[in-house]
Short mmCIF file of C-alpha atoms in Angstrom, two decimals:
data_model
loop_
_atom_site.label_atom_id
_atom_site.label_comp_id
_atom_site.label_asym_id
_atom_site.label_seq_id
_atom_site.Cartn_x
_atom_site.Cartn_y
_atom_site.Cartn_z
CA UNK A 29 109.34 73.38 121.80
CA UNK A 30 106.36 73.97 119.49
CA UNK A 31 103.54 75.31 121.82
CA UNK A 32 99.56 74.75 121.32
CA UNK A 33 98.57 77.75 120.93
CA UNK A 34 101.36 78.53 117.96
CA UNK A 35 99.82 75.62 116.22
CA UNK A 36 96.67 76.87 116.85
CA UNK A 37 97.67 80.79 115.34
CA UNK A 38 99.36 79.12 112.62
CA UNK A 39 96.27 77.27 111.25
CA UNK A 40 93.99 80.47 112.05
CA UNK A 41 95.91 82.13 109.33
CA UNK A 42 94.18 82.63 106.28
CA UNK A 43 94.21 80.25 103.35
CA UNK A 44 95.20 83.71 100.81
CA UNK A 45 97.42 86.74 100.47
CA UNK A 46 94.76 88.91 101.00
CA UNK A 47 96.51 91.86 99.55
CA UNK A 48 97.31 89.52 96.03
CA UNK A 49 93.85 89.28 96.00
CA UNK A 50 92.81 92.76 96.48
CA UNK A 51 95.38 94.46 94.29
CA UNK A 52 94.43 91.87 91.21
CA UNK A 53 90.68 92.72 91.64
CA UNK A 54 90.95 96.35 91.91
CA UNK A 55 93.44 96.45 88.58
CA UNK A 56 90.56 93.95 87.00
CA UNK A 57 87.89 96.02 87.93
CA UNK A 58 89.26 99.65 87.12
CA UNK A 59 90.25 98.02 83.66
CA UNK A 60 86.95 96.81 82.87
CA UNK A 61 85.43 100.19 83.98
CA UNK A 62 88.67 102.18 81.95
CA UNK A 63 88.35 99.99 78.63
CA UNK A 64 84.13 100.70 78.42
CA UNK A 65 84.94 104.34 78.72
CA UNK A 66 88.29 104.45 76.45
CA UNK A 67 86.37 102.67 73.74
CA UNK A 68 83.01 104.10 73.71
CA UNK A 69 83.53 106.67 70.74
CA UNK A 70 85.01 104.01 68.07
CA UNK A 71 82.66 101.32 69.09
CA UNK A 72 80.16 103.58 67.74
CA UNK A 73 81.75 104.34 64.73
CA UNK A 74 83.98 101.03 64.26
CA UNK A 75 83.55 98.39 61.53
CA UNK A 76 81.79 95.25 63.27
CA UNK A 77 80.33 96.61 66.29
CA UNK A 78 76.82 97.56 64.70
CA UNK A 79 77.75 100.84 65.93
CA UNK A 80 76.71 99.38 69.51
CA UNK A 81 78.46 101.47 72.40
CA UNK A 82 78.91 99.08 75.04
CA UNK A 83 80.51 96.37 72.18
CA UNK A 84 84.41 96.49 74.10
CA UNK A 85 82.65 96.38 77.39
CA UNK A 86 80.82 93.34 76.63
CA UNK A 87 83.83 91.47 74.99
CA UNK A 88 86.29 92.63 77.53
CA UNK A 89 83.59 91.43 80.29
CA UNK A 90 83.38 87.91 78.38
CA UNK A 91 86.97 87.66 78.55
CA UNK A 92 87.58 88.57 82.11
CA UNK A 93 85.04 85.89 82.91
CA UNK A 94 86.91 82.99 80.68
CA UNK A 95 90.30 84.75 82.50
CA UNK A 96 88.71 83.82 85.88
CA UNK A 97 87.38 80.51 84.89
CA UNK A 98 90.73 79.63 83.51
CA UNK A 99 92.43 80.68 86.56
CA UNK A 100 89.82 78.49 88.92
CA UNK A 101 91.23 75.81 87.27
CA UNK A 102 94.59 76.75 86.51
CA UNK A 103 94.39 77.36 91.10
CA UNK A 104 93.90 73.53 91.45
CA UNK A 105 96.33 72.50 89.48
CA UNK A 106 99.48 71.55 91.96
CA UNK A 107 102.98 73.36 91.21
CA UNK A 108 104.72 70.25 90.77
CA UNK A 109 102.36 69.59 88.21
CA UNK A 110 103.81 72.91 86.31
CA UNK A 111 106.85 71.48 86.58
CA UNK A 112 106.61 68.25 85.36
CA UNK A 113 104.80 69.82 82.28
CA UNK A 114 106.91 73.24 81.50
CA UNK A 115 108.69 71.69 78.72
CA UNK A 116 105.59 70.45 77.23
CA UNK A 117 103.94 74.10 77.86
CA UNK A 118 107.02 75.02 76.06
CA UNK A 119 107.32 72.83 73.61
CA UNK A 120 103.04 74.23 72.60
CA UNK A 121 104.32 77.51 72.93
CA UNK A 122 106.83 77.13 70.04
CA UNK A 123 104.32 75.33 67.78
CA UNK A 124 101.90 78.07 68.25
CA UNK A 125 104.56 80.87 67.24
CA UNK A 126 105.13 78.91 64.04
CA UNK A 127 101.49 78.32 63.36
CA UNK A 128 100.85 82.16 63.89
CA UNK A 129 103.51 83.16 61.05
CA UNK A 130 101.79 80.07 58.43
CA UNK A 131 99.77 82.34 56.21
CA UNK A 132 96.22 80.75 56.03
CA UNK A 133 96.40 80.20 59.68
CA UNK A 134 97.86 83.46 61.29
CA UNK A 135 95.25 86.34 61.00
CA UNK A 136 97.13 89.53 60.31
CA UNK A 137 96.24 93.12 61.29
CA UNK A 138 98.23 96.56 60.69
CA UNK A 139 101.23 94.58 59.19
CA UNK A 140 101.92 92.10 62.09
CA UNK A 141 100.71 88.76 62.13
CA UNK A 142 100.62 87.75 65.67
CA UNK A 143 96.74 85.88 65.72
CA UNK A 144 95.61 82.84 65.47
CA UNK A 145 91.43 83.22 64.69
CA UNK A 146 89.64 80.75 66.73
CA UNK A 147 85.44 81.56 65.28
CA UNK A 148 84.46 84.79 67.69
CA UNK A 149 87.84 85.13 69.17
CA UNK A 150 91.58 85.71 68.13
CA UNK A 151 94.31 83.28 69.97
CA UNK A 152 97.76 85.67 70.96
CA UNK A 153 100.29 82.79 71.20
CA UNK A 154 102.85 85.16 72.68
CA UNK A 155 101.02 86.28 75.61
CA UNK A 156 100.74 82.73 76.80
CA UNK A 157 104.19 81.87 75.84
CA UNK A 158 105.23 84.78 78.61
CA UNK A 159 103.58 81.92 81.12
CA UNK A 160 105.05 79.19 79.23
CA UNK A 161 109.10 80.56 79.84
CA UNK A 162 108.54 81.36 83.35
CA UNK A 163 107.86 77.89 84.38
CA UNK A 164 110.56 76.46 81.84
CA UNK A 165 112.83 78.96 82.62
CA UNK A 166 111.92 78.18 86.41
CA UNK A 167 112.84 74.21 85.81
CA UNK A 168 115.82 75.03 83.65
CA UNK A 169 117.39 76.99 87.16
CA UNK A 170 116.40 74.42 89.47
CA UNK A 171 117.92 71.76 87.54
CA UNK A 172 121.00 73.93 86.48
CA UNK A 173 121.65 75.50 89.82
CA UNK A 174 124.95 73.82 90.14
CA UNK A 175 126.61 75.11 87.03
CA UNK A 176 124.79 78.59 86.82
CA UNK A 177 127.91 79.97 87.19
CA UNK A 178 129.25 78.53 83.72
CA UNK A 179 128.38 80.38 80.59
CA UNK A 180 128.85 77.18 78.98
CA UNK A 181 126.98 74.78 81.36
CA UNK A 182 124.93 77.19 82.70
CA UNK A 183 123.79 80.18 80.00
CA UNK A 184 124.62 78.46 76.68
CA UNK A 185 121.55 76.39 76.83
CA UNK A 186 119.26 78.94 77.57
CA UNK A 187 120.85 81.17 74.78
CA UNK A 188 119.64 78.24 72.80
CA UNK A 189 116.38 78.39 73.86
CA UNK A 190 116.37 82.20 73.21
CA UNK A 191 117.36 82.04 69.74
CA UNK A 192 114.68 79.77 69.17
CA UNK A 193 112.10 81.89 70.46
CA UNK A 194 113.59 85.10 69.77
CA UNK A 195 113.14 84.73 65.76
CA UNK A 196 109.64 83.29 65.87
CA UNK A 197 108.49 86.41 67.82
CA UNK A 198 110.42 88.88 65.75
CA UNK A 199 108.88 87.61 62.45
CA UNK A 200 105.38 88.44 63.48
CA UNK A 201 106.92 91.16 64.06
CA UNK A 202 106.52 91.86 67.95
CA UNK A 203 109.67 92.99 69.64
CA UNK A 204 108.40 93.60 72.64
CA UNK A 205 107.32 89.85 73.73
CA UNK A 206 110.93 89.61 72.62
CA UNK A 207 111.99 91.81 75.07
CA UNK A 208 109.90 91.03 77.99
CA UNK A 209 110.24 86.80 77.28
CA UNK A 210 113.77 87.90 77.55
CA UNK A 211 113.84 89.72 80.59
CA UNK A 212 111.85 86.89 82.59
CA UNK A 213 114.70 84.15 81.71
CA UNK A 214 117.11 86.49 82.77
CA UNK A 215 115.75 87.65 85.68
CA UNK A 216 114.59 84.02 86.94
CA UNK A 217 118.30 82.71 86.35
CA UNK A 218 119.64 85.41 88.00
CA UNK A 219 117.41 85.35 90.97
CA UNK A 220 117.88 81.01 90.70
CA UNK A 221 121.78 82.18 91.93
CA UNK A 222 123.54 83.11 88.38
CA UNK A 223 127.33 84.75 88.92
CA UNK A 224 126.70 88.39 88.83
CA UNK A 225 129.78 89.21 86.54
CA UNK A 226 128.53 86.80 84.13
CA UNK A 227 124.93 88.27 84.64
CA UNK A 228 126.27 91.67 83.80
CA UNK A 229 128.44 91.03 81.45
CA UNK A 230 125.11 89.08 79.21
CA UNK A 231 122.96 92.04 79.95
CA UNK A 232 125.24 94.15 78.54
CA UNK A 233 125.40 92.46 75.41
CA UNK A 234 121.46 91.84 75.40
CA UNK A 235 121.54 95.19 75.76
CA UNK A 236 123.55 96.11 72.24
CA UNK A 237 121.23 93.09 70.36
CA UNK A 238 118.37 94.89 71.06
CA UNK A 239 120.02 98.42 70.00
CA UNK A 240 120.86 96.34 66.71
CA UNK A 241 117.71 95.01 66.29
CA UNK A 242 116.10 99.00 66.40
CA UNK A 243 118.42 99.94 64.08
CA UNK A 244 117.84 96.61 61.18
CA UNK A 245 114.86 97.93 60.93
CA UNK A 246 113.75 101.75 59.58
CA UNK A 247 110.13 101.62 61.23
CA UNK A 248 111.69 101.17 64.59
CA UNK A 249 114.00 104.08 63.86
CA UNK A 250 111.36 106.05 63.13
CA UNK A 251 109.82 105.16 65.94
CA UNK A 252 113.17 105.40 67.99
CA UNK A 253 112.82 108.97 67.15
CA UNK A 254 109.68 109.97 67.52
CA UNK A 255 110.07 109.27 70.90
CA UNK A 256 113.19 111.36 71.30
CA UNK A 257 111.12 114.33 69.96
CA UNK A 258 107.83 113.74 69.16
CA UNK A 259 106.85 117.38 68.54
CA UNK A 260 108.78 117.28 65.63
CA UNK A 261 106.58 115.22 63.61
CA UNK A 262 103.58 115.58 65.87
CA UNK A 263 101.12 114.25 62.97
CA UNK A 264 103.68 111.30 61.53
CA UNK A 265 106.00 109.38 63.67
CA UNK A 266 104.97 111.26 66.77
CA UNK A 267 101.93 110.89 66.75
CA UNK A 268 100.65 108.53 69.13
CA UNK A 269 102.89 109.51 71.80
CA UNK A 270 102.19 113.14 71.34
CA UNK A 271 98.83 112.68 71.82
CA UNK A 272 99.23 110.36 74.99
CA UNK A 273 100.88 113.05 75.99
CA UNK A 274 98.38 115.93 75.50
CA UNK A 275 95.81 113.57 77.81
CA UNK A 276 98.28 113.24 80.80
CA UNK A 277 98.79 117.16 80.63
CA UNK A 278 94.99 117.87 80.50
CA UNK A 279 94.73 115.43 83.01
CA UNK A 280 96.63 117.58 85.48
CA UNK A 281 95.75 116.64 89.12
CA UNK A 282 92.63 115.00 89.47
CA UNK A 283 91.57 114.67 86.06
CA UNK A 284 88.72 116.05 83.72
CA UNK A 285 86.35 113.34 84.86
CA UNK A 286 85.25 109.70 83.80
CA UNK A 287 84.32 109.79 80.44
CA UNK A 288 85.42 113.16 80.07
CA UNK A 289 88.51 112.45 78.10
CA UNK A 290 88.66 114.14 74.65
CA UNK A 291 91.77 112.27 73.32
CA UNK A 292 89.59 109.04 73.29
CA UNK A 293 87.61 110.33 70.46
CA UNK A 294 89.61 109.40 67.15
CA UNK A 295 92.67 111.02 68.40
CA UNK A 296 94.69 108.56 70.50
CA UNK A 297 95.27 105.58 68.40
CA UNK A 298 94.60 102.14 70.38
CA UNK A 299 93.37 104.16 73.65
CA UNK A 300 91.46 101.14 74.74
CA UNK A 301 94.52 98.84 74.58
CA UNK A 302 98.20 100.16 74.23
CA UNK A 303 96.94 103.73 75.68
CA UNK A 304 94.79 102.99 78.28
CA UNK A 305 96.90 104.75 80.73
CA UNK A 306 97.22 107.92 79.40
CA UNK A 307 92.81 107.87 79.02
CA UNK A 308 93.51 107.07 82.99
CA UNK A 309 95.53 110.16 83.24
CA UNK A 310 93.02 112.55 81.50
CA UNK A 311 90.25 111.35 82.81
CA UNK A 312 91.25 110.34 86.61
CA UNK A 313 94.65 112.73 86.92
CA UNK A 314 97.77 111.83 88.65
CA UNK A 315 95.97 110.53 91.40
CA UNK A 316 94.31 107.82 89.44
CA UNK A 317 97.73 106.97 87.44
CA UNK A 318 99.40 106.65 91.10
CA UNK A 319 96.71 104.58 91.93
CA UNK A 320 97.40 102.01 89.13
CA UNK A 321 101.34 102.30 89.27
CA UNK A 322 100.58 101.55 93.31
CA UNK A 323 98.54 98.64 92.73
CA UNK A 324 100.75 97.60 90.53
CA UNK A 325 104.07 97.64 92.85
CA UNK A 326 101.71 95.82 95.78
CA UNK A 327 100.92 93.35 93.26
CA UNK A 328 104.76 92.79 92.55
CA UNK A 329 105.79 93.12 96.24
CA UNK A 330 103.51 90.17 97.08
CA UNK A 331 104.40 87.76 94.43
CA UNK A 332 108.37 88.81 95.49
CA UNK A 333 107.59 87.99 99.18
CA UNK A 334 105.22 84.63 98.14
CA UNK A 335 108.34 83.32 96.44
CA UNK A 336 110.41 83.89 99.42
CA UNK A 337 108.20 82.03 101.31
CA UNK A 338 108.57 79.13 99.09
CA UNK A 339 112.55 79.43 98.97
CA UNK A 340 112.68 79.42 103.01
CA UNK A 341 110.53 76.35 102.79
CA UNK A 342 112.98 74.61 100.13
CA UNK A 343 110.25 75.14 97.53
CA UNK A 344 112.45 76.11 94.84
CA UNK A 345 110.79 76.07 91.87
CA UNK A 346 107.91 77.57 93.39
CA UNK A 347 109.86 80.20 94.42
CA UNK A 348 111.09 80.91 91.16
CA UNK A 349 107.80 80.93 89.34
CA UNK A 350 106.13 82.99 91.89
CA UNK A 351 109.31 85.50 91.56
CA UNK A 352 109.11 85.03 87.79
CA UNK A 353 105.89 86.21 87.13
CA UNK A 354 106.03 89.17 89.35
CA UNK A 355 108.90 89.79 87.19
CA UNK A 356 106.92 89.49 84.21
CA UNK A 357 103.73 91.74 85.77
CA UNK A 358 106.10 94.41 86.73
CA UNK A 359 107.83 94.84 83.04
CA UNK A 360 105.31 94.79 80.80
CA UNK A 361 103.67 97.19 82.99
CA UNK A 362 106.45 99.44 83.55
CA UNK A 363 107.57 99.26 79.45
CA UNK A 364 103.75 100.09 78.82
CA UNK A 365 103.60 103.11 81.46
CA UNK A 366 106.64 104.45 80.13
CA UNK A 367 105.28 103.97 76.53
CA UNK A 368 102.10 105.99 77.49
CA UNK A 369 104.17 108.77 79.42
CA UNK A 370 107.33 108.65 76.97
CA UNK A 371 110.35 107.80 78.91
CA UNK A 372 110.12 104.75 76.30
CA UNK A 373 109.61 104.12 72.84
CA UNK A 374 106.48 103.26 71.15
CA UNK A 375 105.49 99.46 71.35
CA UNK A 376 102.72 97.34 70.94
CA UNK A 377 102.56 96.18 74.86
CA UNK A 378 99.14 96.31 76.97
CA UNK A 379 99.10 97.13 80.42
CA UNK A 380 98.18 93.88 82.17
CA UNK A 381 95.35 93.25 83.60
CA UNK A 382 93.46 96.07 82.18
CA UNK A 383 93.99 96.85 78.75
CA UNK A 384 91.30 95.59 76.28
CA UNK A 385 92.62 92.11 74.99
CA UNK A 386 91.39 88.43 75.42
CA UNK A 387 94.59 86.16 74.94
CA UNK A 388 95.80 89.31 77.30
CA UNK A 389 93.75 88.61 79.95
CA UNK A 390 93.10 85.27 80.38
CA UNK A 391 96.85 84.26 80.67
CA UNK A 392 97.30 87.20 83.53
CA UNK A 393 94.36 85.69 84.93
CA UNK A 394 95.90 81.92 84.78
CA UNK A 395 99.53 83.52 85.81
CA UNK A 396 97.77 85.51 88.95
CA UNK A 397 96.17 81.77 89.71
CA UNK A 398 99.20 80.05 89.06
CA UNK A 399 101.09 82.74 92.42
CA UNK A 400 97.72 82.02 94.34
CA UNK A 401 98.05 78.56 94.31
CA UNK A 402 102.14 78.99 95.53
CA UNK A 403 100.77 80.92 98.63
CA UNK A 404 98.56 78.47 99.27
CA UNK A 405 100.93 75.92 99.13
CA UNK A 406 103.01 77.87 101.57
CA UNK A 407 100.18 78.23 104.01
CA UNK A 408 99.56 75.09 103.91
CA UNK A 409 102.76 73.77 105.04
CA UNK A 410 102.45 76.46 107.55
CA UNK A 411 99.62 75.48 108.70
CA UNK A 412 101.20 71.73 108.99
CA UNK A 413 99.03 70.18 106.65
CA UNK A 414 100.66 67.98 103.71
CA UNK A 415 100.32 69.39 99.74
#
């Protein structure tokens, strides 16, 4: 018997995952605050800034606000909507990893051609493309769930779609989309109900492509092992990461103070993008880093426990895609925290959310809408009302 005043509790609830919200704002807002003081020094003495200090601040700002204009209206669009449309998303994704690698069209920068210009602003097709496989990847394991236990019925198609990808993304070069578009299909067909021997038994071998793929090419070695030691070659291949590392030890507990960091200033390559983390760690400590990697698991927890939601409500898809993109959230800002503190190998990642990037920002942005508008859908049908 469903009582009055359970219907009226149920539709007292609030229409948002208040803790979603609060995590995303706080990692928005210390990265907008982190990036203006990270960047300071070489937007004073960088080419096309006119030597103006607050020039990061005020693109980063600009992009946060198209990120949360993109998300308003990535919130109303409906989930079934996503899924009608992820092979379409798809299907844009791939022509935009072509178009990146035409030369005339992709801008290049440090060797890697991974931009598309678009007048004031440069287009990142492989950030999006993140958003793009969760929602195709999400489809592919609804459809498939029958035969997910079938490396043939099941895997083999999405191998397919791998290799497809995989090359595109690996010509630019940028290995470490690779590796995190990678770990989202896995992860979403393995929570969508894959057989865990035959989920094992493909990491494993993922595992020894991506070995082989370090090892095809030398600068990846080299990078390979200036990570193992990179005292040995502190001003070639170990650079970077000895550096990061000098800022979390001066860092120390509660850091040396915001804007305080010394590593910012023409020392730490990238510190307002790749590196943001370790300018976190010398300038806010261990407590600050905590903070972030804390914020960070909430945010991950939430989208985990808004995709359960869905599943108990036979929301399937929804489920996955909420699941999916805490998936995504959680690795590329795990792979770039371990980057910054050395536990991994150099790679071109930012830590979402924060790090200075537009095509960065606004697809978090549209993803973080995208798990919004699942928990509303859940609370809706909570709350009794029809979606």
């Amino acid at each position: 018997m469903i009582y009055q005043s359970d219907i009226n509790y149920q539709r007292s609830l609030p229409n948002f995952d208040q803790s979603l919200i609060w995590s995303a704002i706080l990692l928005l807002s210390l990265g907008l605050v982190m990036v203006y003081s990270a960047s300071i020094a070489i937007a004073e003495a960088g080419r096309g800034t006119n030597g103006h200090p607050a020039y990061f601040l005020v693109r980063h700002g600009a992009y946060l606000g198209v990120g949360l204009l993109a998300g308003l209206i990535a919130f109303q669009v409906p989930a079934s909507a996503w899924q009608k449309y992820s092979l379409h998303l798809f299907l844009l994704g791939l022509v935009l990893l072509v178009l990146v690698l035409i030369p005339g069209v992709g801008r290049e920068v440090n060797g890697s051609r991974r931009w598309i210009p678009l007048l004031l602003v440069n287009l990142q097709p492989s950030e999006f493309m993140k958003l793009f496989v969760v929602f195709y990847a999400a489809n592919y394991t609804v459809r498939k769930a029958a035969y997910l236990d079938s490396f043939r019925k099941g895997f083999f198609p999405m191998l397919i779609v791998m290799l497809m990808v995989g090359p595109l993304l690996l010509l630019e070069p940028d290995l470490g989309a690779f590796v995190v578009i990678t770990v989202i299909m896995m992860a979403i067909l393995f929570l969508g109900g894959m057989d865990l021997k035959l989920f094992a038994g493909l990491t494993g071998f993922l595992a020894v492509c991506l070995l082989a793929l370090i090892w095809m090419e030398p600068y990846r070695m080299q990078r390979f092992f200036g990570f193992m030691d990179p005292w040995d070659d502190p001003y070639g291949k170990g650079y970077q990461l000895s550096h990061a590392l000098i800022a979390f030890g001066r860092g120390e507990w509660l850091g040396v103070g915001l804007g305080g960091s010394v590593e910012k200033l023409f020392y730490l390559p990238e510190a307002h993008t790749d590196f943001l983390l370790a300018v976190i760690a010398e300038e806010l400590g261990f407590i600050g880093v905590m903070t972030v990697t804390m914020l960070f698991a909430l945010l991950v927890i939430r989208a985990f426990v808004i995709g359960r939601q869905a599943a108990v409500r036979q929301r399937h898809y929804s489920a996955l895609v909420a699941q999916g993109i805490g998936v995504w959230l959680g690795v590329q800002a795990l792979i770039n925290m371990g980057v910054n503190m050395g536990v991994l190998p150099t790679k071109g990642l930012t830590l979402p959310l924060m790090s200075f990037g537009g095509s960065s920002i606004v697809a978090n942005c549209v993803a973080l809408a995208v798990l919004m508008r699942v928990d509303w859908e859940n609370r809706q049908l909570m709350k009794g009302y029809a979606i």
